[in-house]
Coordinates of C-alpha atoms in Angstrom, one line a residue:
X1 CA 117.0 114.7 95.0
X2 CA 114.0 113.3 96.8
X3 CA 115.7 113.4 100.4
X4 CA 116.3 117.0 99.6
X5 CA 112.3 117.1 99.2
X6 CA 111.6 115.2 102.3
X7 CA 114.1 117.9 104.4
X8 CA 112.3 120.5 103.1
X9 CA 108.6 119.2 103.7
X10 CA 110.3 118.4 107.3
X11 CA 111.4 121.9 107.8
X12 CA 108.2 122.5 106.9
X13 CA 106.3 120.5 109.2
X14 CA 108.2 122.1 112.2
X15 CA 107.3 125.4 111.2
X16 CA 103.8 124.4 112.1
X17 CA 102.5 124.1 108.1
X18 CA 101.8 120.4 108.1
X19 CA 101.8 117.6 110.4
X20 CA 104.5 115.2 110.0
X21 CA 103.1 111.2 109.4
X22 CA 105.3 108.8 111.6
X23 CA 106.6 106.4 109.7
X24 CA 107.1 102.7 111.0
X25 CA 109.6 99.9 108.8
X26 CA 109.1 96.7 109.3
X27 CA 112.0 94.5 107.5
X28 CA 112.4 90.5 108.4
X29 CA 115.3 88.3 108.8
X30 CA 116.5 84.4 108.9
X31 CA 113.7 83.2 106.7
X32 CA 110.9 84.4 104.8
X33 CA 107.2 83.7 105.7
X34 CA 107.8 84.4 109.0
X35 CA 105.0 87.1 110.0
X36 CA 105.8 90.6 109.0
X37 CA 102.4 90.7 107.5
X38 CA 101.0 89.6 110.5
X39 CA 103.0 91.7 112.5
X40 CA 102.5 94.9 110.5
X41 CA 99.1 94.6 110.7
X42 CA 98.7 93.8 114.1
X43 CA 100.9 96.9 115.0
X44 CA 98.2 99.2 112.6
X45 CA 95.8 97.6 115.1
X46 CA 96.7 98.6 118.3
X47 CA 97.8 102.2 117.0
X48 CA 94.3 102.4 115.4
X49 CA 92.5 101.3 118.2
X50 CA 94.2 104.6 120.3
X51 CA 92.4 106.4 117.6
X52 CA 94.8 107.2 115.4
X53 CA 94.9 107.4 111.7
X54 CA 96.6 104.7 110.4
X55 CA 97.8 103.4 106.9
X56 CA 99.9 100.2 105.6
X57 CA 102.0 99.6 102.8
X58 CA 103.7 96.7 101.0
X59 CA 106.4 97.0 99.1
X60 CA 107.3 94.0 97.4
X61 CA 110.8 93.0 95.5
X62 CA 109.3 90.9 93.0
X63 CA 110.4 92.2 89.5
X64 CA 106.2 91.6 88.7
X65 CA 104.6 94.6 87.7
X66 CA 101.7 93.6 90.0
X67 CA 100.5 90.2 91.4
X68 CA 97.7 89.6 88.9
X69 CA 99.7 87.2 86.8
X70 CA 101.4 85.2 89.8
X71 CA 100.9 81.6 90.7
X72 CA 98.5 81.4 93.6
X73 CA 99.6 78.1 94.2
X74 CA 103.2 79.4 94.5
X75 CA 102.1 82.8 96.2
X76 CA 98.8 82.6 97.5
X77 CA 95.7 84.6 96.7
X78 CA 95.8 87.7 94.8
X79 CA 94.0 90.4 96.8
X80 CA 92.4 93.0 94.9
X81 CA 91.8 96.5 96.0
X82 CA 88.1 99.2 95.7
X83 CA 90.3 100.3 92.8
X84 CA 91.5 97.3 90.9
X85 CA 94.7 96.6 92.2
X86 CA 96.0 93.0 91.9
X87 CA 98.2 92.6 94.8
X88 CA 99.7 90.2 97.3
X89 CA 97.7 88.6 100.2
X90 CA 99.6 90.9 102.8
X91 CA 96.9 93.2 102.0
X92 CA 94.4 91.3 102.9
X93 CA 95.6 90.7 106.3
X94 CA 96.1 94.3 106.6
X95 CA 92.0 94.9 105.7
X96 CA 91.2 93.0 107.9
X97 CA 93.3 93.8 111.0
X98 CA 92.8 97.8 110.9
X99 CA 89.4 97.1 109.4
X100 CA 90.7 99.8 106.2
X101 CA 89.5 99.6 102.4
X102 CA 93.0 100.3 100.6
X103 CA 94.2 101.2 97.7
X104 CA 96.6 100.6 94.7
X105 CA 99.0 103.0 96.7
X106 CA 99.2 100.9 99.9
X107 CA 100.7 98.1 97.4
X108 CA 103.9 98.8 95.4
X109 CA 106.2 96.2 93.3
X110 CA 109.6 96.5 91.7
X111 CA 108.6 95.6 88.4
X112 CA 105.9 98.9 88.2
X113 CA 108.8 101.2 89.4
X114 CA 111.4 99.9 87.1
X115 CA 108.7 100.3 84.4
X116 CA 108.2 103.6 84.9
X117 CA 112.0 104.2 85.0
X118 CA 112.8 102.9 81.7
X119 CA 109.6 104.7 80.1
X120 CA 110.8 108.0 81.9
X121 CA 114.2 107.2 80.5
X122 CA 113.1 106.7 76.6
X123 CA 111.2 109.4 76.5
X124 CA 114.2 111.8 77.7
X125 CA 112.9 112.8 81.3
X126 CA 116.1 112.2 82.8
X127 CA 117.9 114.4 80.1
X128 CA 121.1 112.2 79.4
X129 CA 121.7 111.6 82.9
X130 CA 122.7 108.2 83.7
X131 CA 119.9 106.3 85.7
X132 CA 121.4 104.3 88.7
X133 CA 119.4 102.2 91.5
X134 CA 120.9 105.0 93.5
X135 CA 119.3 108.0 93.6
X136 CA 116.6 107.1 90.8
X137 CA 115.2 103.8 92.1
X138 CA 115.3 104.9 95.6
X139 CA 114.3 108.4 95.0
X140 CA 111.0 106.3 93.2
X141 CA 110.6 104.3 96.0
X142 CA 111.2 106.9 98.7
X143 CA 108.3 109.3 96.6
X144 CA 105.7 106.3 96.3
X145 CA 106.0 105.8 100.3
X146 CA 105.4 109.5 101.3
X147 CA 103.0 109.6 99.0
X148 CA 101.1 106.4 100.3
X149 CA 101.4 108.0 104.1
X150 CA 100.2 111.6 103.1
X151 CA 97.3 112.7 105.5
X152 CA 97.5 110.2 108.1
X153 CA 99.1 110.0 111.7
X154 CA 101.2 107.2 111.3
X155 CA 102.2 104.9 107.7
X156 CA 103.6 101.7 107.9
X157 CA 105.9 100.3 105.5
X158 CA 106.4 96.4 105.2
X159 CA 109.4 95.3 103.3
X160 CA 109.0 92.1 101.3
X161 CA 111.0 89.3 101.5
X162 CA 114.5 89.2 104.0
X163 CA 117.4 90.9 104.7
X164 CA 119.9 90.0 102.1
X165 CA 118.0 88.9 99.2
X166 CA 119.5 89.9 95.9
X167 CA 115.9 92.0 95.2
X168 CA 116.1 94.2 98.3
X169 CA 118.6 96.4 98.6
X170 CA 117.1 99.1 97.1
X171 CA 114.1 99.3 99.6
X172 CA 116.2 99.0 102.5
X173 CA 118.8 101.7 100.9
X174 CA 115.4 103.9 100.5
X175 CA 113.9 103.3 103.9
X176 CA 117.5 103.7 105.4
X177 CA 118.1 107.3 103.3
X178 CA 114.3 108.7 104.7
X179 CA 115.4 108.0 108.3
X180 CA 118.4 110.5 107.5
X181 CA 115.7 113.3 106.4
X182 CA 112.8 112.3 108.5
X183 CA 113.7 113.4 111.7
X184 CA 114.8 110.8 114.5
X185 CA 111.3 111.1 116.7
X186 CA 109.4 110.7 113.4
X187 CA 110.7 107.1 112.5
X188 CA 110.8 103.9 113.7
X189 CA 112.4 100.0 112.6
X190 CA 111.1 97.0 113.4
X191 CA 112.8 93.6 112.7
X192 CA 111.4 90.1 112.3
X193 CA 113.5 87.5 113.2
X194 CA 113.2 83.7 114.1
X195 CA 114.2 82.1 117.2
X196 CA 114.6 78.3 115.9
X197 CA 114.4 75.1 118.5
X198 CA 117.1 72.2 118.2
X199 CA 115.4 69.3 119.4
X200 CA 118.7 67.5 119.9
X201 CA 120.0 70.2 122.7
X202 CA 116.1 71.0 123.3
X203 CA 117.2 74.7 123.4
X204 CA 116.0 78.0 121.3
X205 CA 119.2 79.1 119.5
X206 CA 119.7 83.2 119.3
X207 CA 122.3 83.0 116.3
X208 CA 120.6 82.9 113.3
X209 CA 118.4 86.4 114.7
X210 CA 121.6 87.3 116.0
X211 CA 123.1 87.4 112.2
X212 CA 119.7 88.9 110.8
X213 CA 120.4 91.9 113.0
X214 CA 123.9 92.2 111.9
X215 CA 122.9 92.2 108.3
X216 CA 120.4 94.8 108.9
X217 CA 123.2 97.0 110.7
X218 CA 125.7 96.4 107.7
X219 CA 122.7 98.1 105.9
X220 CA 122.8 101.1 107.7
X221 CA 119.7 100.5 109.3
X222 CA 119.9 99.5 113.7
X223 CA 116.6 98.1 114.6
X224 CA 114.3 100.0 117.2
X225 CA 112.2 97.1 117.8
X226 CA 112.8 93.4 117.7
X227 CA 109.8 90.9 116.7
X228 CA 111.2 87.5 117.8
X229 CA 108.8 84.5 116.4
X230 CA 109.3 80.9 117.4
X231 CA 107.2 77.8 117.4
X232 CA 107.3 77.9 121.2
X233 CA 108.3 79.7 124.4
X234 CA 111.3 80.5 125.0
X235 CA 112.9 81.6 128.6
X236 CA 113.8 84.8 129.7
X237 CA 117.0 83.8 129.8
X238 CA 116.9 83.5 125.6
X239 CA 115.0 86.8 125.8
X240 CA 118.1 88.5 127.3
X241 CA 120.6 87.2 125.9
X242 CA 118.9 87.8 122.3
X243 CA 118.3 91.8 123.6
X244 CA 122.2 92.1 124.5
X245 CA 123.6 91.0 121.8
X246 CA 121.3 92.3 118.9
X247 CA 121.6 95.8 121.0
X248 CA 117.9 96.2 121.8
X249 CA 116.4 97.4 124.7
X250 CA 114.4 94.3 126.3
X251 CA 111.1 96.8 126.5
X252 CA 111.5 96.9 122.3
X253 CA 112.2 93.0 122.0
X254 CA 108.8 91.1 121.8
X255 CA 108.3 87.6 121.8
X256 CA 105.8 86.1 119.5
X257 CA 105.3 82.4 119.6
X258 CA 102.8 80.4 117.6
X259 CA 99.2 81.7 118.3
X260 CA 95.6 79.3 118.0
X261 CA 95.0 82.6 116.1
X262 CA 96.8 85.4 114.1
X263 CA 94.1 87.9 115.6
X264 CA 95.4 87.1 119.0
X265 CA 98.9 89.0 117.8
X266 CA 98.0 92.8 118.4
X267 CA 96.5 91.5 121.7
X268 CA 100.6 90.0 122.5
X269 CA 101.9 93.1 121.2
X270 CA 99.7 95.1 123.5
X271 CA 100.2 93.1 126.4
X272 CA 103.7 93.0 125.7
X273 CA 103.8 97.1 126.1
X274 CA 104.7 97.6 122.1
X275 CA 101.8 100.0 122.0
X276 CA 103.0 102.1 124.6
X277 CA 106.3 102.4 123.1
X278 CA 106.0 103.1 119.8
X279 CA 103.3 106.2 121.3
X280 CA 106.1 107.3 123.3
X281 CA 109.2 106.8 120.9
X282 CA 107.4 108.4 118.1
X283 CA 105.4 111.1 120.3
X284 CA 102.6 110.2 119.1
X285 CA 99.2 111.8 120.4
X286 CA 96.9 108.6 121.2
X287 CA 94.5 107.8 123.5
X288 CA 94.1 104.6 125.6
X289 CA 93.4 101.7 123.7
X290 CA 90.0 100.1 122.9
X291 CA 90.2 96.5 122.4
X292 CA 87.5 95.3 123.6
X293 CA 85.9 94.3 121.0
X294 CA 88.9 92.7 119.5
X295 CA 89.2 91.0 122.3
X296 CA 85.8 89.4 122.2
X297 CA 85.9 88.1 118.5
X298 CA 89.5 86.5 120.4
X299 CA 87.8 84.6 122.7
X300 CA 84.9 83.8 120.3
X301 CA 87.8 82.2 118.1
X302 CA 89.4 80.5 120.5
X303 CA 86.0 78.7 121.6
X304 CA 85.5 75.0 121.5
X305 CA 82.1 74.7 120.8
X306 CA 80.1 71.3 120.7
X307 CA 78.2 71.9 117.7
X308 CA 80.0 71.9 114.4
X309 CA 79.2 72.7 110.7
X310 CA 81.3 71.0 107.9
X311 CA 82.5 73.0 104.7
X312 CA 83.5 71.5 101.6
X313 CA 85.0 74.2 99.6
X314 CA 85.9 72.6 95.4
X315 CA 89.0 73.6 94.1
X316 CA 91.8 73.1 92.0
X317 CA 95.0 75.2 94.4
X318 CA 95.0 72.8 97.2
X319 CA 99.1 73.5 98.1
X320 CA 98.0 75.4 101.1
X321 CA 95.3 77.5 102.8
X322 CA 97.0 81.0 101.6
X323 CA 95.4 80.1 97.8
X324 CA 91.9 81.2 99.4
X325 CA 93.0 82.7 102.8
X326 CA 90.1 85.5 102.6
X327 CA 87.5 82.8 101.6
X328 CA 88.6 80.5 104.5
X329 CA 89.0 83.8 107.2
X330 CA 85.9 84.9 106.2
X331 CA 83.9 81.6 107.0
X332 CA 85.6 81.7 110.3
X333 CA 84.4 84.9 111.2
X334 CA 81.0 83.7 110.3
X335 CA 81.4 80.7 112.3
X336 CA 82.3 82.5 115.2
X337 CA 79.5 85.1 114.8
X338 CA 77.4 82.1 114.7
X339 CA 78.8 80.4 117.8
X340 CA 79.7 76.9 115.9
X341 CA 82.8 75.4 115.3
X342 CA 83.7 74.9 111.5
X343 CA 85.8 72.0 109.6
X344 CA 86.9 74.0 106.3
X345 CA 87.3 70.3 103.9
X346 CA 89.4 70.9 100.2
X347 CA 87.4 69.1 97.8
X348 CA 89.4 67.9 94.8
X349 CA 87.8 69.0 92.1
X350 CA 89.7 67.2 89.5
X351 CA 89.1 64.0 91.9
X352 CA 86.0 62.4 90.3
X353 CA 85.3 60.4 93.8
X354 CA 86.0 63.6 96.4
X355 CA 83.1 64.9 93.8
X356 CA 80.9 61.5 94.5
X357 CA 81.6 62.7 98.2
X358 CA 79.8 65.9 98.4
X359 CA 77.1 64.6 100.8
X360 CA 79.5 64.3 103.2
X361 CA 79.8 68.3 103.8
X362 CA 76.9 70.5 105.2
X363 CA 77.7 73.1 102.8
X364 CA 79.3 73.4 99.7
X365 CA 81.5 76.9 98.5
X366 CA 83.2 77.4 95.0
X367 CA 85.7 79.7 95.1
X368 CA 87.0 82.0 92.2
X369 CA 89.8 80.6 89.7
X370 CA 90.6 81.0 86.3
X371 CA 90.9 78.3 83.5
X372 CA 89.6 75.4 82.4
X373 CA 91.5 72.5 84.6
X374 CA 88.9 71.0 86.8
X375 CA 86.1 73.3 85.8
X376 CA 83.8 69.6 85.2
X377 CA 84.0 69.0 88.8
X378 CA 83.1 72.3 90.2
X379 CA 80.0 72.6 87.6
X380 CA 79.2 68.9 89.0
X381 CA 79.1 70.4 93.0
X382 CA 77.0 73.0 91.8
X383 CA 74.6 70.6 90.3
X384 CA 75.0 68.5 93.6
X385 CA 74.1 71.5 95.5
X386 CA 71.2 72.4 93.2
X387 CA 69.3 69.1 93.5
X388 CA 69.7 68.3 97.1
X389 CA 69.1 71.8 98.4
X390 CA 72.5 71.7 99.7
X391 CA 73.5 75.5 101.1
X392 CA 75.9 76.6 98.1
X393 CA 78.1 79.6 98.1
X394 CA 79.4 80.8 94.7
X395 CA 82.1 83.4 94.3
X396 CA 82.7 84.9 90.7
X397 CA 83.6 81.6 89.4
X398 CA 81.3 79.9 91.4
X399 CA 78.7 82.0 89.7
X400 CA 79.2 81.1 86.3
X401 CA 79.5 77.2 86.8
X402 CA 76.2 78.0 89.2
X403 CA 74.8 79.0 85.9
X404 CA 76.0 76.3 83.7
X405 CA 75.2 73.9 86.3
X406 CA 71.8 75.2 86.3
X407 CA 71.1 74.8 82.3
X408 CA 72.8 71.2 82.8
X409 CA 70.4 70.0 85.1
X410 CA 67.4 71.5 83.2
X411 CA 68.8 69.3 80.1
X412 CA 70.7 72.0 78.0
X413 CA 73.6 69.4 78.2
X414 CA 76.6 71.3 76.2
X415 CA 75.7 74.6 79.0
X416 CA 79.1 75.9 79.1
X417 CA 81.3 79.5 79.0
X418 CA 83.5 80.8 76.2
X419 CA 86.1 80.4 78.7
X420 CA 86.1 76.8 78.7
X421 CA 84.2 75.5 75.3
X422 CA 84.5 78.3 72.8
X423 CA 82.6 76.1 70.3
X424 CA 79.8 75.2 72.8
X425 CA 76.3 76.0 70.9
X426 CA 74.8 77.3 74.3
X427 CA 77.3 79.8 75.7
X428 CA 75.5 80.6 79.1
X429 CA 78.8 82.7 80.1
X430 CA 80.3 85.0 77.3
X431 CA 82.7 87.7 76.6
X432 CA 80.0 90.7 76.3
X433 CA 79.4 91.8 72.6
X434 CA 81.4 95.2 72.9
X435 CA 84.3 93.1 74.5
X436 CA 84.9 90.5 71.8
X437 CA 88.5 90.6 70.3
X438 CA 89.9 92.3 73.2
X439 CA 90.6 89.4 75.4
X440 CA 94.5 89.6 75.6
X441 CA 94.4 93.2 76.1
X442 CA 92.9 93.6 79.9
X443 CA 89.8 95.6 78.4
X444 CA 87.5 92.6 79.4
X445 CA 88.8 92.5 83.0
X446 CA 86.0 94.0 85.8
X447 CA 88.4 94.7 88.7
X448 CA 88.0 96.5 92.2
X449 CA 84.5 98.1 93.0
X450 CA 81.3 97.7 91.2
X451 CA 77.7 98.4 92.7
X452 CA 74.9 96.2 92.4
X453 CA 71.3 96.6 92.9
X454 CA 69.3 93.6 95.0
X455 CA 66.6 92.4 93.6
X456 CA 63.2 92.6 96.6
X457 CA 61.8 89.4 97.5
X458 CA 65.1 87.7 97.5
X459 CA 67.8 85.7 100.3
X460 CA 70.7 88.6 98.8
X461 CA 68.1 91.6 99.4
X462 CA 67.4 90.0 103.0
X463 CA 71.2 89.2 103.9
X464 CA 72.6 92.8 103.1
X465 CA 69.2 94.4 104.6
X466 CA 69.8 97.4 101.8
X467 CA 69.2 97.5 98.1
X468 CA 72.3 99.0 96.6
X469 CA 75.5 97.3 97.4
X470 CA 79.3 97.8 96.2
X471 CA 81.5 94.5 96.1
X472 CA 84.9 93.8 94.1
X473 CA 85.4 92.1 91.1
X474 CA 88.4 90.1 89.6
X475 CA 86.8 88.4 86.2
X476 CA 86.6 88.3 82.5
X477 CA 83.6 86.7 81.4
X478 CA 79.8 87.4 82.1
X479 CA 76.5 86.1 82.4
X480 CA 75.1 85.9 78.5
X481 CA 71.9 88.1 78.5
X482 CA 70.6 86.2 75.5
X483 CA 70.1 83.2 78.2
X484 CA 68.5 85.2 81.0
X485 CA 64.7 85.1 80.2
X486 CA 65.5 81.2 81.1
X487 CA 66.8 81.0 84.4
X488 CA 63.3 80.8 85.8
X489 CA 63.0 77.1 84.3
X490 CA 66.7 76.7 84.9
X491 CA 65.4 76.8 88.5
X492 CA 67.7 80.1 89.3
X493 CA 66.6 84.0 89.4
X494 CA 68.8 87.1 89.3
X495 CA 69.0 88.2 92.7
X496 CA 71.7 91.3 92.2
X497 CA 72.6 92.9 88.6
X498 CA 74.1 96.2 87.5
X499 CA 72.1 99.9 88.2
X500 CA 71.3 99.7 84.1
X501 CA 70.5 95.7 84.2
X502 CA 72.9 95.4 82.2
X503 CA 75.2 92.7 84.2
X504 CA 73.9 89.8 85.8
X505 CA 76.1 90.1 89.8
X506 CA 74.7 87.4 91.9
X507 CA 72.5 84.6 91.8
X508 CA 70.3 82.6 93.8
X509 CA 68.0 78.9 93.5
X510 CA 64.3 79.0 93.2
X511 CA 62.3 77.0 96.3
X512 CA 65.9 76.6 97.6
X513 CA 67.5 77.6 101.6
X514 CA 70.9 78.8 100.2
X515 CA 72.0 78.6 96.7
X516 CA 73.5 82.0 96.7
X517 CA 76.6 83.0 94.3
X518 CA 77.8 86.4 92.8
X519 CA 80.3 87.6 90.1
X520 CA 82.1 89.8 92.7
X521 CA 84.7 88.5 95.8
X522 CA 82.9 89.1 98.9
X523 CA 85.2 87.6 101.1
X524 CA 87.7 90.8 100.5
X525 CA 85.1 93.0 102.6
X526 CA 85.0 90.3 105.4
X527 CA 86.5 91.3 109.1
X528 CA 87.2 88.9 111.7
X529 CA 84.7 91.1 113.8
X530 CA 82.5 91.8 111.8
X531 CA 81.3 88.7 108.9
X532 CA 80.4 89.6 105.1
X533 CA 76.4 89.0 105.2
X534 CA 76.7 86.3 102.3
X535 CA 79.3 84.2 104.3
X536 CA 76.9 84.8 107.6
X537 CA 73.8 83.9 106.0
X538 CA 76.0 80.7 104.3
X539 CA 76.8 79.5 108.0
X540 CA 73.0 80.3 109.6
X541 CA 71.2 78.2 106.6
X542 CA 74.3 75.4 107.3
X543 CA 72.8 75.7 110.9
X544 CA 68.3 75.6 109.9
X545 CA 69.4 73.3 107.5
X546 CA 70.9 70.9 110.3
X547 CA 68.6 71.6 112.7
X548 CA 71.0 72.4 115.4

């Protein structure tokens, strides 16, 4: 069995062959969306910033193989990895928090493992045994978590979803077995919980965290560390009481109340001694902190400043901000770098008058999307942008309609892509020629990192300040080389393509201050701290362009 494994590796590791990664859980009770993302990260951060080696991992119940094919509306964005891993938006939080590239390992769904269990099973690896959730499943998931935290100081482990769901058990039953074998000094729980406010009694209620605890214990798992989240602050008192009768220490019970600012989080948890304790309960060697320049981009964030820029970004997900939370983080940090306060706008783009409206906004961004539902409206803010010199940010979608926008205005009128008009007698964006046929089979998809080569003499060359760039991709379709010798009247050059030329990767207007758009996602490789140079030269032409 796995566990067997692990006790041997552990015996191992005390004999002075390896050094033993600390593992840290993080599971979540009462409700869901509550901020174990957040909270994982933010833990990665202050361990990282005592100079430790850190990695993150989520594991997600969802019976999906991976998140390419979910909802974002439902789910939010899918965050893709240097190596093409379609997974959930946790991820990107977790980027940009320990300031990491991961990979396909840090990301790990049900639907992948049981996958791999039922092919293992056909083709006789498990030779007539009978495969059970216990030990196959959890032995799977117990393998693809060491293996995820190999070679670094401390791995931690977010559970998806809460305590009790119907798709869980398995992960907790996994995390709970490794604690057995790990070694009590090299693993560590931390629960999420929720500390609700009755406005009736005007009083934060303990009960329902209370309970979220208890069904953690009835797992087999006792919390070391308890992450309360409310929408206030509560009194001591509450603090106390919750600590006493969930059984932890108040020094391990954290209170995390609604921030301006999900970056101000580690700062909480360090002020609140979690830092310390986790060094200490896991013997950790780390050095003091360095948050200093955390805590700068904090207090950049949480700066009122008089001048303000205005972002209209046209889309069809307009549930909620999680649809294009890398987009919208990444023009704060650029607004912060910049020193301006930013009002981020949804544009309908199926709303014919939002699309009149454009003028309203300093600068326009079209994000990435698939389908054909509201494409019209985008093309017609690229158009906008294109003849009124209005700063335009394209990203992979935003690209393509750039392009079609582009032959439009020039007077090629039925411009379009294979993806939306497959009859259209000027396909400016096309399945490439070796591709055709394979459409339903993934072989067209360009996911994780690509490099690119910027063009000299152009805004992309002079953003980046280097010639050879890698970005990550999430698309299909392509520019159409048979098209490219006419960009130049089209008013738009090739500012970025492919080391053989082959691919056309970004885009930019001719005689224009900022029509810049590229096939790849840059906001993926944007930190709070540190702003993507297309998102940072998007905000400083908003700025010229204003004159402020």
């Amino acid at each position: 069995m796995l566990s067997e494994v692990i006790f041997i590796f552990n015996r191992r590791v005390n004999r002075g062959l390896a050094k033993q990664t600390k593992y840290i859980f993080v599971t979540g009770g009462v409700l869901s969306g509550i901020g174990k993302g957040i909270t994982s990260a933010s833990i990665g951060n202050i361990l990282k910033a005592r100079g430790l080696r850190v990695n993150i991992q989520k594991c997600d119940p969802y019976f999906n193989v991976d998140a390419g094919t979910l909802n974002p509306a439902e789910h939010g964005e899918c965050f893709v990895t240097i190596d093409g891993a379609e997974t959930d938006l946790d991820l990107g939080h977790y980027e940009r928090f320990i300031n990491v590239q991961l990979t396909q390992k840090s990301s790990l769904m049900s639907g992948r493992l049981l996958l791999k269990l039922i092919q293992d099973e056909r083709a006789g690896k498990f030779i007539g045994k009978t495969v059970q959730v216990i030990p196959h499943l959890t032995n799977a998931i117990q393998k693809e978590i060491a293996a995820a935290g190999k070679g670094f100081d401390v791995h931690i482990v977010e559970i998806g979803g809460t305590v009790g769901d119907y798709e869980s058990p398995a992960f907790i039953e996994a995390i709970r077995e490794m604690g057995l074998t790990l070694g009590r000094e090299n693993y560590i729980y931390v629960h999420v919980v929720y500390l609700p406010f009755l406005g009736t009694s005007q009083e934060y209620k303990t009960k329902p965290a209370q309970n979220a605890v208890r069904d953690l214990r009835s797992a087999g798992i006792v919390p070391d560390v308890l992450v309360a989240r409310s929408e206030g602050q509560p009194g001591e008192e509450t603090l106390q009481k919750l600590s006493s009768y969930a059984g932890v220490s108040r020094e391990a019970l954290v209170l995390l109340p609604n921030a301006e600012t999900i970056y101000e989080v580690p700062l909480t948890l360090e002020e609140n001694g979690i830092g310390k304790f986790l060094s200490k309960r896991l013997d950790l060697n780390a050095k003091k902190p360095k948050l200093n320049d955390w805590s700068k981009m904090v207090a950049s964030a949480l700066n009122k400043p008089k001048k303000r820029v205005s972002v209209g970004v046209v889309a069809k997900y307009l549930d909620n901000q999680d649809t294009y939370i890398s987009v919208f983080e990444a023009l704060k940090a650029a607004a912060w770098a910049a020193g301006v306060g930013l009002d981020i706008r949804w544009v309908n783009a199926e709303d014919t008058q939002s699309i009149k409206e454009l003028s309203n906004y300093d600068g326009i961004l079209v994000p990435g999307g698939f389908g054909s539902r509201a494409i019209e409206g985008k093309i017609a803010a690229a158009q906008y942008a294109l003849k009124n010199k209005k700063p335009y940010l394209g990203l992979c979608l935003g690209l393509q309609v750039g392009v079609i926008a582009a032959a439009r205005n020039a007077g090629v009128a039925d411009a379009n892509s294979r993806e939306f008009d497959p009859n259209s007698r000027h396909m400016v964006i096309d399945t490439m020629a070796d591709q055709l046929g394979k459409e339903e089979t993934g072989g067209t998809m360009r996911l994780g990192d690509y490099p690119c080569v910027l063009a000299s003499g152009t805004i992309a060359r002079s953003i980046y300040g280097k010639k050879e760039i890698r970005e990550r991709h999430r698309h299909r379709y392509e520019c159409n080389n048979a098209f490219r010798d006419k960009y130049q009247e089209w008013g738009i050059k090739i500012a970025g393509a492919s080391p053989d030329e082959l691919l056309v990767e970004m885009i930019e207007g001719i005689d224009h201050p900022y029509f810049v758009a590229s096939q790849f996602h840059p906001e993926f490789n944007s930190r709070p701290n540190h702003p993507h140079p297309m998102f940072k030269g998007f905000i400083e032409a908003i700025i010229k362009n204003r004159g402020i």
